[in-house]
Coordinates of C-alpha atoms in Angstrom, one line a residue:
Chain A
M1 CA 83.9 103.3 44.7
A2 CA 86.3 105.8 46.3
D3 CA 84.0 107.4 48.9
S4 CA 85.1 109.8 51.6
N5 CA 82.9 108.1 54.3
V6 CA 84.1 104.6 53.6
L7 CA 84.2 102.8 56.9
L8 CA 85.5 99.4 55.9
R9 CA 87.3 98.6 52.7
V10 CA 88.2 95.0 51.9
E11 CA 90.9 94.6 49.2
H12 CA 91.7 91.3 47.6
L13 CA 90.9 89.3 50.7
C14 CA 92.0 85.6 50.5
K15 CA 91.6 82.8 52.9
D16 CA 92.9 79.3 52.2
F17 CA 92.5 76.5 54.7
P18 CA 95.1 73.7 54.4
V19 CA 93.4 70.3 53.8
D20 CA 96.1 68.1 55.2
K21 CA 97.3 68.5 58.7
G22 CA 100.8 68.0 60.0
F23 CA 104.1 69.6 59.3
L24 CA 105.2 67.5 56.4
A25 CA 101.9 67.6 54.5
K26 CA 101.7 71.4 55.0
H27 CA 105.2 71.9 53.5
S28 CA 105.0 69.4 50.7
K29 CA 104.8 70.7 47.1
N30 CA 101.4 69.5 46.4
A31 CA 99.8 70.6 49.6
R32 CA 96.1 71.0 49.0
Y33 CA 94.0 74.0 50.2
V34 CA 90.4 74.9 50.4
H35 CA 90.1 78.2 48.7
A36 CA 87.4 79.6 50.9
V37 CA 87.7 83.2 50.0
N38 CA 89.3 84.2 46.7
D39 CA 90.3 87.8 46.0
V40 CA 87.2 89.5 47.4
S41 CA 87.0 93.3 47.4
F42 CA 84.3 95.6 48.5
D43 CA 83.7 98.6 50.8
I44 CA 81.1 99.6 53.3
A45 CA 80.1 103.2 54.0
A46 CA 79.3 104.5 57.4
G47 CA 75.7 103.7 58.3
E48 CA 74.9 101.6 55.3
T49 CA 73.8 97.9 55.1
F50 CA 75.9 95.8 52.8
G51 CA 74.3 92.4 52.1
L52 CA 76.5 89.4 51.3
V53 CA 74.6 86.4 49.8
G54 CA 75.5 83.1 48.4
E55 CA 74.8 79.4 49.0
S56 CA 76.3 77.4 51.8
G57 CA 80.0 77.0 51.6
C58 CA 80.6 79.9 49.3
G59 CA 82.9 81.7 51.8
K60 CA 80.5 84.5 52.9
S61 CA 80.9 83.6 56.6
T62 CA 84.6 83.2 56.3
T63 CA 84.8 86.7 54.8
G64 CA 83.0 88.0 57.8
R65 CA 85.2 86.2 60.2
C66 CA 88.4 87.3 58.4
I67 CA 87.3 90.9 58.7
M68 CA 86.8 90.5 62.4
R69 CA 90.1 88.5 62.5
L70 CA 88.3 85.6 64.2
T71 CA 90.0 83.7 61.3
E72 CA 93.4 84.9 60.1
P73 CA 93.2 85.9 56.4
T74 CA 95.9 84.5 54.2
G75 CA 96.0 87.5 51.9
G76 CA 94.7 90.9 51.1
K77 CA 93.9 93.9 53.2
V78 CA 91.0 94.8 55.5
L79 CA 91.0 98.5 56.1
F80 CA 88.9 99.8 58.9
E81 CA 88.8 103.6 58.9
G82 CA 92.0 103.4 56.8
K83 CA 93.9 101.1 59.2
N84 CA 94.8 97.6 58.1
I85 CA 93.2 95.1 60.5
A86 CA 95.1 92.2 59.0
E87 CA 98.4 93.6 60.3
M88 CA 97.2 94.9 63.7
D89 CA 98.9 93.8 66.9
K90 CA 96.9 92.6 69.9
K91 CA 96.5 96.1 71.4
A92 CA 95.4 97.8 68.2
L93 CA 93.1 94.8 67.5
K94 CA 91.4 95.2 70.9
S95 CA 90.7 98.9 70.4
M96 CA 89.5 98.2 66.9
R97 CA 87.0 95.6 68.3
R98 CA 85.4 98.4 70.2
E99 CA 84.2 99.8 66.9
M100 CA 83.3 96.5 65.2
Q101 CA 81.0 93.8 66.6
F102 CA 79.7 90.5 65.5
I103 CA 76.2 88.9 65.7
F104 CA 76.3 85.1 65.4
Q105 CA 74.0 82.8 63.5
D106 CA 73.2 80.3 66.3
P107 CA 71.6 82.0 69.2
Y108 CA 72.0 78.8 71.3
A109 CA 75.7 78.5 70.9
S110 CA 76.7 82.2 71.0
L111 CA 75.7 82.8 74.6
N112 CA 77.7 81.3 77.4
P113 CA 75.3 79.1 79.3
R114 CA 77.0 79.7 82.7
M115 CA 76.6 83.5 82.6
T116 CA 73.4 85.5 83.2
I117 CA 72.3 87.7 80.4
G118 CA 73.2 90.7 82.5
E119 CA 76.8 89.4 82.7
I120 CA 76.8 88.6 79.0
I121 CA 75.6 92.0 77.9
S122 CA 77.9 93.9 80.3
E123 CA 81.0 91.8 79.3
P124 CA 82.0 94.2 76.5
M125 CA 81.8 97.1 78.9
V126 CA 83.9 95.3 81.4
I127 CA 86.5 94.3 78.9
H128 CA 86.9 97.8 77.4
N129 CA 86.1 99.5 80.7
T130 CA 83.7 101.9 79.1
V131 CA 81.4 102.0 82.1
P132 CA 83.7 101.4 85.2
D133 CA 80.9 101.9 87.8
K134 CA 79.1 98.7 88.4
A135 CA 75.7 100.3 89.3
E136 CA 75.9 102.4 86.2
R137 CA 76.7 99.4 84.1
I138 CA 73.6 97.6 85.4
D139 CA 71.4 100.5 84.6
F140 CA 72.9 100.6 81.1
V141 CA 72.3 96.9 80.6
R142 CA 68.7 97.3 81.7
E143 CA 68.3 100.1 79.2
L144 CA 69.8 97.9 76.5
L145 CA 67.4 95.1 77.3
D146 CA 64.5 97.4 77.0
T147 CA 65.9 98.7 73.7
V148 CA 66.0 95.3 72.2
G149 CA 62.6 94.4 73.5
L150 CA 63.4 92.2 76.5
N151 CA 62.1 92.7 80.0
P152 CA 64.8 94.4 82.1
E153 CA 63.7 92.4 85.1
H154 CA 65.2 89.3 83.4
I155 CA 68.7 90.6 83.8
N156 CA 69.6 87.8 86.2
R157 CA 68.3 85.0 84.1
Y158 CA 70.3 82.4 82.3
P159 CA 70.2 82.0 78.5
H160 CA 68.5 78.6 78.7
E161 CA 65.4 80.3 80.1
F162 CA 64.9 82.1 76.8
S163 CA 63.6 81.3 73.4
G164 CA 65.7 81.5 70.2
G165 CA 64.4 84.9 69.2
Q166 CA 65.0 86.3 72.7
R167 CA 68.5 84.9 72.8
Q168 CA 69.2 86.5 69.5
R169 CA 68.0 89.8 71.0
V170 CA 70.5 89.3 73.8
G171 CA 73.2 88.8 71.2
I172 CA 72.1 92.0 69.5
A173 CA 72.2 93.9 72.9
R174 CA 75.7 92.6 73.5
A175 CA 76.8 93.8 70.0
F176 CA 75.4 97.2 70.6
A177 CA 76.7 97.6 74.1
L178 CA 79.8 99.5 72.9
R179 CA 77.9 101.5 70.2
P180 CA 80.1 100.1 67.4
K181 CA 80.4 101.7 64.0
L182 CA 80.1 98.4 62.2
I183 CA 78.3 95.1 63.1
I184 CA 78.9 92.0 61.1
C185 CA 75.7 90.0 61.1
D186 CA 76.5 86.4 60.2
E187 CA 73.1 85.0 59.2
P188 CA 71.5 86.4 62.3
V189 CA 68.0 85.2 61.5
S190 CA 68.5 82.0 59.6
A191 CA 68.2 79.9 62.8
L192 CA 65.0 81.5 63.8
D193 CA 61.3 80.8 63.0
V194 CA 60.0 82.8 60.0
S195 CA 57.6 84.6 62.3
I196 CA 60.5 85.7 64.5
Q197 CA 62.8 86.6 61.6
A198 CA 60.8 89.7 60.7
Q199 CA 60.8 90.9 64.3
V200 CA 64.5 90.6 64.6
L201 CA 65.1 92.2 61.2
N202 CA 62.9 95.1 62.2
L203 CA 64.8 95.5 65.4
L204 CA 68.1 95.6 63.5
T205 CA 66.7 98.3 61.2
D206 CA 65.4 100.4 64.1
L207 CA 68.7 100.1 65.9
Q208 CA 70.5 101.2 62.8
K209 CA 68.3 104.3 62.5
E210 CA 68.9 105.1 66.1
F211 CA 72.7 104.6 66.3
G212 CA 73.8 105.0 62.6
T213 CA 75.6 101.7 62.7
A214 CA 76.8 100.1 59.5
Y215 CA 75.9 96.4 58.9
L216 CA 77.7 93.7 56.9
F217 CA 74.7 91.4 56.6
I218 CA 75.6 87.9 55.6
A219 CA 72.7 85.6 54.5
H220 CA 71.8 82.8 52.1
D221 CA 68.3 84.0 51.8
L222 CA 67.8 86.7 49.2
S223 CA 64.5 87.8 50.5
V224 CA 66.0 88.5 53.9
V225 CA 68.8 90.5 52.4
Q226 CA 66.4 92.4 50.2
H227 CA 64.5 93.4 53.3
I228 CA 67.4 95.2 54.9
S229 CA 70.3 96.0 52.5
D230 CA 71.3 99.1 50.7
R231 CA 73.8 97.3 48.5
V232 CA 74.1 93.6 47.8
A233 CA 77.0 91.4 46.8
V234 CA 76.7 87.8 45.5
M235 CA 79.4 85.3 46.2
Y236 CA 80.0 81.9 44.6
L237 CA 82.8 79.5 45.5
G238 CA 84.8 82.2 47.3
N239 CA 84.5 84.7 44.5
M240 CA 82.5 87.9 44.3
M241 CA 80.2 87.5 41.2
E242 CA 78.2 90.7 41.2
F243 CA 77.4 93.6 43.4
S244 CA 75.2 96.7 43.1
D245 CA 72.6 98.5 45.0
W246 CA 69.8 96.1 45.8
K247 CA 67.1 97.6 43.5
T248 CA 69.3 97.3 40.5
L249 CA 70.4 93.8 41.5
Y250 CA 67.0 92.6 42.0
N251 CA 65.5 94.2 38.9
E252 CA 68.3 93.9 36.5
P253 CA 70.7 91.1 37.6
C254 CA 73.5 90.8 35.1
H255 CA 75.3 87.7 36.2
P256 CA 73.7 84.3 35.2
Y257 CA 74.3 83.0 38.7
T258 CA 72.4 86.0 40.3
Q259 CA 69.6 85.5 37.7
S260 CA 69.3 81.8 38.7
L261 CA 69.2 82.7 42.4
L262 CA 66.6 85.3 41.9
S263 CA 64.4 83.0 39.8
A264 CA 64.3 80.6 42.8
V265 CA 62.8 83.3 45.1
P266 CA 59.1 82.6 45.2
I267 CA 56.9 85.6 44.2
P268 CA 53.7 85.8 46.4
D269 CA 51.5 86.1 43.3
P270 CA 50.4 82.8 41.7
D271 CA 49.9 84.3 38.3
I272 CA 53.4 85.7 37.9
Q273 CA 54.9 82.7 39.8
G274 CA 53.2 80.3 37.5
K275 CA 54.2 82.0 34.3
R276 CA 57.9 82.8 35.0
E277 CA 60.7 80.6 33.9
R278 CA 62.9 79.1 36.6
I279 CA 66.5 78.7 35.8
I280 CA 67.6 75.4 37.3
L281 CA 71.3 75.0 37.7
R282 CA 72.8 71.6 36.8
G283 CA 74.9 69.7 39.2
D284 CA 76.5 70.7 42.5
P285 CA 78.9 73.5 43.2
P286 CA 82.5 72.4 42.4
S287 CA 84.8 71.6 45.2
P288 CA 86.7 74.6 46.6
I289 CA 89.8 72.4 47.0
D290 CA 90.0 72.1 43.2
P291 CA 88.1 75.1 41.7
P292 CA 87.4 75.1 38.0
S293 CA 89.7 77.0 35.7
G294 CA 88.6 80.3 34.3
C295 CA 85.2 81.5 35.6
P296 CA 84.3 79.5 38.8
F297 CA 80.7 79.3 37.6
H298 CA 81.3 78.0 34.1
T299 CA 80.6 74.4 35.0
R300 CA 77.0 75.2 35.8
C301 CA 76.4 78.3 33.8
P302 CA 73.6 78.2 31.2
I303 CA 75.4 80.7 28.9
A304 CA 79.0 79.4 29.3
Q305 CA 81.2 79.4 26.3
A306 CA 84.8 78.2 25.5
K307 CA 86.3 81.5 26.8
C308 CA 84.8 81.0 30.3
S309 CA 86.8 77.9 31.1
Q310 CA 90.1 79.5 30.1
E311 CA 89.9 83.1 31.3
K312 CA 88.8 84.2 34.7
P313 CA 86.5 87.2 34.3
E314 CA 87.3 90.3 36.3
L315 CA 84.8 92.3 38.2
R316 CA 83.8 95.1 35.7
E317 CA 81.4 97.9 35.9
V318 CA 78.6 96.9 33.5
L319 CA 76.3 99.7 34.5
P320 CA 77.2 102.7 36.7
N321 CA 77.9 101.3 40.2
H322 CA 76.9 97.8 39.1
Y323 CA 79.8 95.4 39.0
C324 CA 79.7 91.9 37.6
A325 CA 82.3 89.2 37.0
C326 CA 81.1 87.6 33.8
H327 CA 82.5 87.8 30.2
F328 CA 79.0 87.9 28.7
A329 CA 77.1 89.8 31.3
E330 CA 74.5 92.1 30.0
P331 CA 71.9 93.9 32.1
N332 CA 68.8 92.0 32.6
P333 CA 68.9 89.4 29.8
I334 CA 66.1 87.4 31.4
K335 CA 63.1 89.5 31.8
E336 CA 61.0 87.1 33.8
S337 CA 63.5 87.2 36.7
S338 CA 62.4 90.7 37.7
I339 CA 60.6 90.9 41.0
E340 CA 57.8 93.1 42.0
L341 CA 59.1 95.1 44.9
Chain B
M1 CA 62.6 102.6 71.3
S2 CA 59.8 100.3 72.3
T3 CA 58.6 100.4 68.7
A4 CA 61.0 97.6 68.0
T5 CA 59.7 95.5 70.8
D6 CA 57.2 92.9 70.2
K7 CA 55.6 91.7 73.4
K8 CA 54.2 88.6 71.8
E9 CA 57.6 87.1 71.9
A10 CA 58.0 88.0 75.6
P11 CA 58.5 85.1 78.0
Q12 CA 55.6 83.1 79.1
S13 CA 56.1 84.0 82.7
Q14 CA 56.3 87.8 82.9
A15 CA 55.9 87.5 86.7
A16 CA 59.3 87.6 88.2
A17 CA 60.4 84.0 88.7
P18 CA 63.4 83.4 91.0
A19 CA 66.6 83.4 89.1
R20 CA 68.1 79.9 89.2
T21 CA 71.8 79.3 88.8
L22 CA 73.0 76.3 87.0
W23 CA 74.8 75.1 90.1
G24 CA 71.5 75.5 92.0
D25 CA 69.7 73.5 89.3
A26 CA 72.4 70.8 89.5
F27 CA 72.1 70.6 93.2
A28 CA 68.3 70.1 92.9
R29 CA 68.8 67.3 90.4
L30 CA 71.5 65.7 92.5
R31 CA 69.1 65.6 95.5
R32 CA 66.6 63.6 93.6
N33 CA 69.2 60.9 92.7
K34 CA 68.8 58.5 95.6
L35 CA 72.0 56.6 95.0
A36 CA 74.1 59.8 94.8
V37 CA 72.5 61.0 98.0
L38 CA 73.4 57.7 99.7
G39 CA 77.0 58.2 98.5
V40 CA 77.1 61.7 99.9
I41 CA 75.7 60.6 103.2
W42 CA 78.3 57.8 103.4
I43 CA 81.1 60.1 102.5
I44 CA 80.0 62.7 105.1
F45 CA 79.7 59.9 107.7
I46 CA 83.2 58.5 107.0
V47 CA 84.7 62.0 107.0
L48 CA 83.0 63.0 110.3
V49 CA 84.1 59.7 112.0
A50 CA 87.6 60.1 110.8
L51 CA 87.9 63.7 111.8
T52 CA 86.5 63.2 115.3
A53 CA 88.1 59.9 116.0
D54 CA 90.6 61.3 118.5
L55 CA 87.8 62.5 120.7
W56 CA 86.1 59.2 121.4
A57 CA 87.5 56.2 119.6
P58 CA 90.6 55.4 121.7
Q59 CA 88.6 55.8 124.9
L60 CA 85.9 53.4 123.7
L61 CA 87.9 50.9 121.7
G62 CA 91.6 51.3 122.7
S63 CA 94.6 52.6 120.8
P64 CA 94.8 51.7 117.1
T65 CA 98.6 51.3 117.2
E66 CA 99.7 50.1 120.6
M67 CA 99.3 46.5 121.5
D68 CA 98.8 45.2 124.9
T69 CA 101.6 42.6 125.2
T70 CA 100.7 41.4 128.6
Q71 CA 97.2 40.3 127.5
A72 CA 98.0 39.7 123.9
A73 CA 97.1 36.0 124.0
A74 CA 93.8 36.6 125.7
T75 CA 92.6 39.5 123.5
S76 CA 94.0 38.6 120.0
K77 CA 91.8 37.4 117.2
L78 CA 88.6 37.8 119.1
P79 CA 85.5 37.4 116.9
P80 CA 83.1 40.4 116.6
S81 CA 81.3 41.1 119.8
L82 CA 79.6 44.0 121.6
E83 CA 82.9 45.1 123.1
H84 CA 84.8 44.8 119.8
P85 CA 82.2 45.2 117.1
F86 CA 84.7 44.3 114.3
G87 CA 86.7 41.8 116.5
T88 CA 90.4 42.1 117.2
D89 CA 93.5 41.4 115.2
A90 CA 96.4 39.1 115.8
L91 CA 98.1 41.6 118.1
G92 CA 94.9 42.2 120.2
R93 CA 94.1 45.6 118.6
D94 CA 90.5 46.5 118.0
V95 CA 89.7 46.2 114.2
L96 CA 87.0 48.9 114.3
V97 CA 89.3 51.6 115.7
R98 CA 92.0 50.6 113.1
V99 CA 89.4 50.9 110.3
I100 CA 88.4 54.3 111.6
Y101 CA 92.0 55.5 111.7
G102 CA 92.7 53.8 108.4
A103 CA 89.9 56.0 107.0
R104 CA 92.1 59.0 107.7
V105 CA 94.9 57.6 105.6
S106 CA 92.6 56.6 102.8
L107 CA 90.7 59.9 102.7
T108 CA 93.8 62.0 102.9
V109 CA 95.5 60.1 100.2
G110 CA 92.4 60.0 98.0
L111 CA 91.7 63.7 98.3
L112 CA 95.2 65.1 98.2
A113 CA 96.4 62.8 95.4
T114 CA 93.3 63.7 93.4
A115 CA 93.9 67.4 94.1
I116 CA 97.5 67.1 92.9
S117 CA 96.5 65.2 89.8
T118 CA 93.7 67.6 89.0
M119 CA 95.8 70.7 89.3
I120 CA 98.6 69.3 87.1
G121 CA 96.0 67.8 84.7
L122 CA 94.1 71.0 84.4
V123 CA 97.1 73.1 83.6
M124 CA 98.5 70.6 81.1
G125 CA 95.1 69.9 79.5
A126 CA 94.4 73.6 79.2
L127 CA 97.8 74.3 77.6
A128 CA 97.3 71.4 75.1
A129 CA 93.8 72.3 74.1
Y130 CA 93.8 76.0 74.1
Y131 CA 97.1 76.7 72.4
G132 CA 97.2 73.5 70.3
G133 CA 100.0 72.8 67.8
L134 CA 103.3 72.2 69.4
W135 CA 102.0 72.5 73.0
D136 CA 99.4 69.9 72.2
T137 CA 102.0 67.5 70.8
I138 CA 104.4 68.0 73.7
V139 CA 101.8 67.6 76.5
M140 CA 100.0 64.7 74.9
R141 CA 103.1 62.7 74.1
L142 CA 104.3 63.3 77.6
A143 CA 101.0 61.9 78.8
D144 CA 101.4 58.9 76.5
I145 CA 104.8 58.2 78.0
F146 CA 103.4 58.3 81.5
L147 CA 100.5 56.1 80.5
A148 CA 102.8 53.6 78.8
F149 CA 104.3 52.5 82.1
P150 CA 102.4 50.1 84.3
Y151 CA 100.8 52.4 86.7
T152 CA 101.3 50.5 90.0
L153 CA 104.9 49.7 89.1
F154 CA 105.6 53.3 88.4
V155 CA 104.2 54.4 91.8
V156 CA 106.3 51.6 93.5
V157 CA 109.4 52.9 91.7
M158 CA 108.7 56.5 92.7
L159 CA 108.2 55.4 96.3
A160 CA 111.4 53.5 96.3
V161 CA 113.1 56.7 95.2
M162 CA 111.3 59.1 97.6
G163 CA 111.0 56.7 100.5
Q164 CA 107.9 55.5 102.3
G165 CA 105.4 57.6 104.3
I166 CA 101.9 58.9 103.7
Q167 CA 102.9 62.2 102.1
N168 CA 105.1 60.5 99.6
V169 CA 102.2 58.1 98.8
F170 CA 99.8 60.8 97.8
I171 CA 102.5 62.8 96.1
A172 CA 103.4 59.8 94.0
I173 CA 99.8 58.9 93.2
G174 CA 99.0 62.5 92.5
I175 CA 101.9 63.1 90.1
L176 CA 101.2 60.0 88.2
G177 CA 97.5 60.6 87.9
W178 CA 97.6 63.7 85.8
P179 CA 97.7 62.3 82.3
S180 CA 94.1 60.9 82.3
I181 CA 92.8 64.1 83.8
A182 CA 94.7 66.2 81.3
R183 CA 93.2 64.1 78.5
V184 CA 89.6 64.4 79.7
F185 CA 90.1 68.2 80.2
R186 CA 91.7 68.6 76.9
S187 CA 88.9 66.9 75.0
T188 CA 86.3 68.9 76.9
I189 CA 88.0 72.2 76.1
L190 CA 88.4 71.2 72.5
S191 CA 84.7 70.8 72.2
V192 CA 83.9 73.8 74.4
K193 CA 86.2 76.2 72.5
E194 CA 84.4 75.5 69.3
N195 CA 81.3 77.2 70.7
D196 CA 80.3 80.6 69.3
Y197 CA 80.4 82.2 72.7
V198 CA 84.1 81.8 72.7
D199 CA 84.4 83.5 69.4
A200 CA 82.0 86.1 70.7
A201 CA 84.3 86.8 73.6
R202 CA 87.2 87.0 71.2
A203 CA 85.3 89.4 69.0
L204 CA 84.6 91.5 72.1
G205 CA 88.4 91.8 72.6
A206 CA 88.6 89.6 75.7
S207 CA 92.1 88.4 76.7
D208 CA 93.2 84.8 76.7
V209 CA 93.1 84.7 80.4
R210 CA 89.5 86.0 80.5
I211 CA 88.4 83.6 77.8
I212 CA 89.8 80.7 79.7
T213 CA 88.6 81.6 83.1
R214 CA 85.2 83.1 82.3
H215 CA 84.1 81.1 79.3
I216 CA 86.0 77.9 78.7
F217 CA 86.7 76.8 82.3
P218 CA 83.1 77.2 83.7
N219 CA 81.8 75.2 80.8
S220 CA 84.4 72.4 81.1
V221 CA 84.6 72.1 84.8
A222 CA 81.6 69.8 85.1
S223 CA 83.4 66.9 83.4
I224 CA 86.4 67.4 85.6
V225 CA 84.3 67.5 88.8
V226 CA 82.8 64.2 87.8
Y227 CA 86.1 62.7 86.8
A228 CA 88.0 63.9 89.9
T229 CA 85.2 62.5 92.2
M230 CA 85.6 59.1 90.7
N231 CA 89.4 59.5 90.7
I232 CA 89.3 59.8 94.5
G233 CA 88.0 56.2 94.7
G234 CA 90.8 55.1 92.4
A235 CA 93.4 56.8 94.5
I236 CA 92.1 55.1 97.6
L237 CA 92.3 51.8 95.9
T238 CA 95.9 52.5 94.8
E239 CA 96.9 53.4 98.3
A240 CA 95.3 50.2 99.6
A241 CA 97.2 48.2 96.9
L242 CA 100.5 50.0 97.8
S243 CA 100.0 49.3 101.5
F244 CA 99.1 45.7 100.8
L245 CA 102.4 45.4 98.9
G246 CA 104.2 47.0 101.8
M247 CA 105.1 50.2 100.0
G248 CA 102.6 52.5 101.5
V249 CA 102.0 53.6 105.1
T250 CA 104.5 52.1 107.6
P251 CA 103.2 49.8 110.3
P252 CA 102.0 50.0 113.0
N253 CA 100.0 52.9 111.6
P254 CA 96.7 51.6 110.4
S255 CA 95.7 51.6 106.7
W256 CA 93.0 49.6 105.0
G257 CA 95.6 48.1 102.7
I258 CA 97.9 47.1 105.5
M259 CA 95.0 45.6 107.4
I260 CA 94.0 43.4 104.5
Q261 CA 97.6 42.3 104.1
D262 CA 97.8 41.5 107.8
G263 CA 94.5 39.7 107.7
Q264 CA 95.0 37.6 104.6
Q265 CA 96.8 34.8 106.5
Y266 CA 93.7 34.4 108.8
L267 CA 91.2 34.4 105.9
A268 CA 90.0 30.9 106.6
T269 CA 89.8 31.1 110.4
Q270 CA 89.2 34.8 111.3
P271 CA 87.7 36.3 108.1
W272 CA 86.7 39.6 109.7
L273 CA 90.3 40.7 109.9
M274 CA 90.3 41.0 106.1
L275 CA 86.5 41.5 105.5
M276 CA 86.1 44.6 107.6
P277 CA 88.8 46.8 106.0
G278 CA 87.7 45.3 102.6
L279 CA 84.2 46.4 103.2
A280 CA 85.4 49.9 104.2
I281 CA 87.3 50.2 100.9
L282 CA 84.4 48.8 98.9
T283 CA 81.7 51.2 100.4
T284 CA 83.9 54.3 100.3
V285 CA 85.0 53.8 96.7
L286 CA 81.5 52.9 95.8
A287 CA 80.2 56.1 97.5
F288 CA 82.6 58.3 95.5
T289 CA 81.7 56.5 92.2
L290 CA 77.9 56.9 92.9
L291 CA 78.5 60.6 93.7
G292 CA 80.5 61.1 90.5
D293 CA 77.8 59.3 88.5
G294 CA 75.1 61.5 90.1
L295 CA 77.2 64.6 89.5
R296 CA 77.5 63.7 85.8
D297 CA 73.8 63.6 85.3
A298 CA 73.2 66.7 87.5
L299 CA 75.7 68.9 85.8
D300 CA 74.5 68.1 82.3
V301 CA 73.1 71.4 81.1
K302 CA 70.9 69.8 78.6
M303 CA 68.9 68.1 81.3
K304 CA 67.1 71.2 82.4
D305 CA 63.8 69.7 83.4
A306 CA 64.4 70.5 87.1

């Protein structure tokens, strides 16, 4: 794990949201919390794409927001190039934000409807004063628009004149305006039509090749993550369950949760799809206010045993560079779950 | 880098369409709302008449304040005629010229009181909503205290302390009007600041001032414009009520409220004394309300079918 070109290292990140509002409730002994992110650790190397998957409400977006300090983490460290973001003051945070950008899920809500796309894309350059000359800035915005596949002539248009896919391209152009080293993509394609998703993913891949940017790619769709990621981590109920490079994870998932997720991804071959066994999980995910004891997944796990409800499994290296938080994890115990890639 | 581009997704109209601003769109929508246009025309008319009154009104209709004591008996309480379109009052003064000069008082009070309320309300609402927590509690409880007192009574008490006179009237109405504006603005900001573009600006490293002025304010201002426009009508009514109660503008200066108060005793015999200033209040307040209503529809970003 210790790599010399580690760009971002997240150590034991925690985020609890208080359930009850108000001074008295917050300070009472039995104050309740939503444990959105629970002791999550991982690292991202420069230029790589790290996929973070999990179902809705598992804390993957909160993890992304905590890294960016859009949400204040309640515990743990976020080291960006060795400096702890969680402890930065306003000034340090501002200069850090030059290196780290965010792409939002909803292309309709993430662009200010009262600004032209030219103003939106040049805003990061104005804030950080990277291109002080106005004419130069406009040229740069036009260039960026061309880079993300939009017509530079539309620089003076407003967001409501564009489609969802085009708006997301504007969001991408804004994120790349400062040439950051890391971009956190919070489900950047899940609000788009399937036909547009691939175009936007291709654009992100091309931009990565050109600028060498690292991505933290958050998604709930395994097939989207597979398309773009170097390494993939699976989250469940605020906990990291498994992580590995994507080939290993997709071919030899160790954790029963990963296995069940992968078995739900359709395979575009009716013969294989018809034959393979789907692992269907029982029940709903438990409430993050009152997470289960021991392994968070034991309430729905097909191979759970008595130990699972008592002892919380640590992330352990089951195979070289393949980490899994399960007492009984073994590489690829369910053969049918492998996917032709 | 054009490999990444996919022209299929390009906009339907590649030919350069004129860039339309949201305010431009709103203006186009407002123009198609007939009632709002009527309101605007009426407001412009009243404003022009009130502003230019000195140039022509006294020459045509006589002084609004001075009474002609020698002929008082002959010229008082005349019914509407060509010479006096709105008739004359008990002291022989032309009612039309008094309505015209009364418009000055009403418009001044309406606009300035609303300006004061809006400025205080904006700052307080922004503090409460943007910083939340303790600020929110302090500002909103203060607003509750203000709203807990009967409004007119509160204004009367303030005027009793400050003394009469037109500037004290709009200051009092303005200071007491902020809580409702602060509330409207606070709730708008609370919903606007949940938008991703505010987070996006924070992620870019924008300062609080920049986020408020460039992102939150432009997207919240529409509701305030609407509310303030309607508030002008409310302030005009309050001024009329105060003058009617004898707490507003001092006689012999004309004000619509004073004129109604003067005219009420002649309601059965000379109804125009009360009717004319009453109609002036009605139409002016209605015009501001219609304009506010039209602005609300016009500024709604979701109605972009213009």
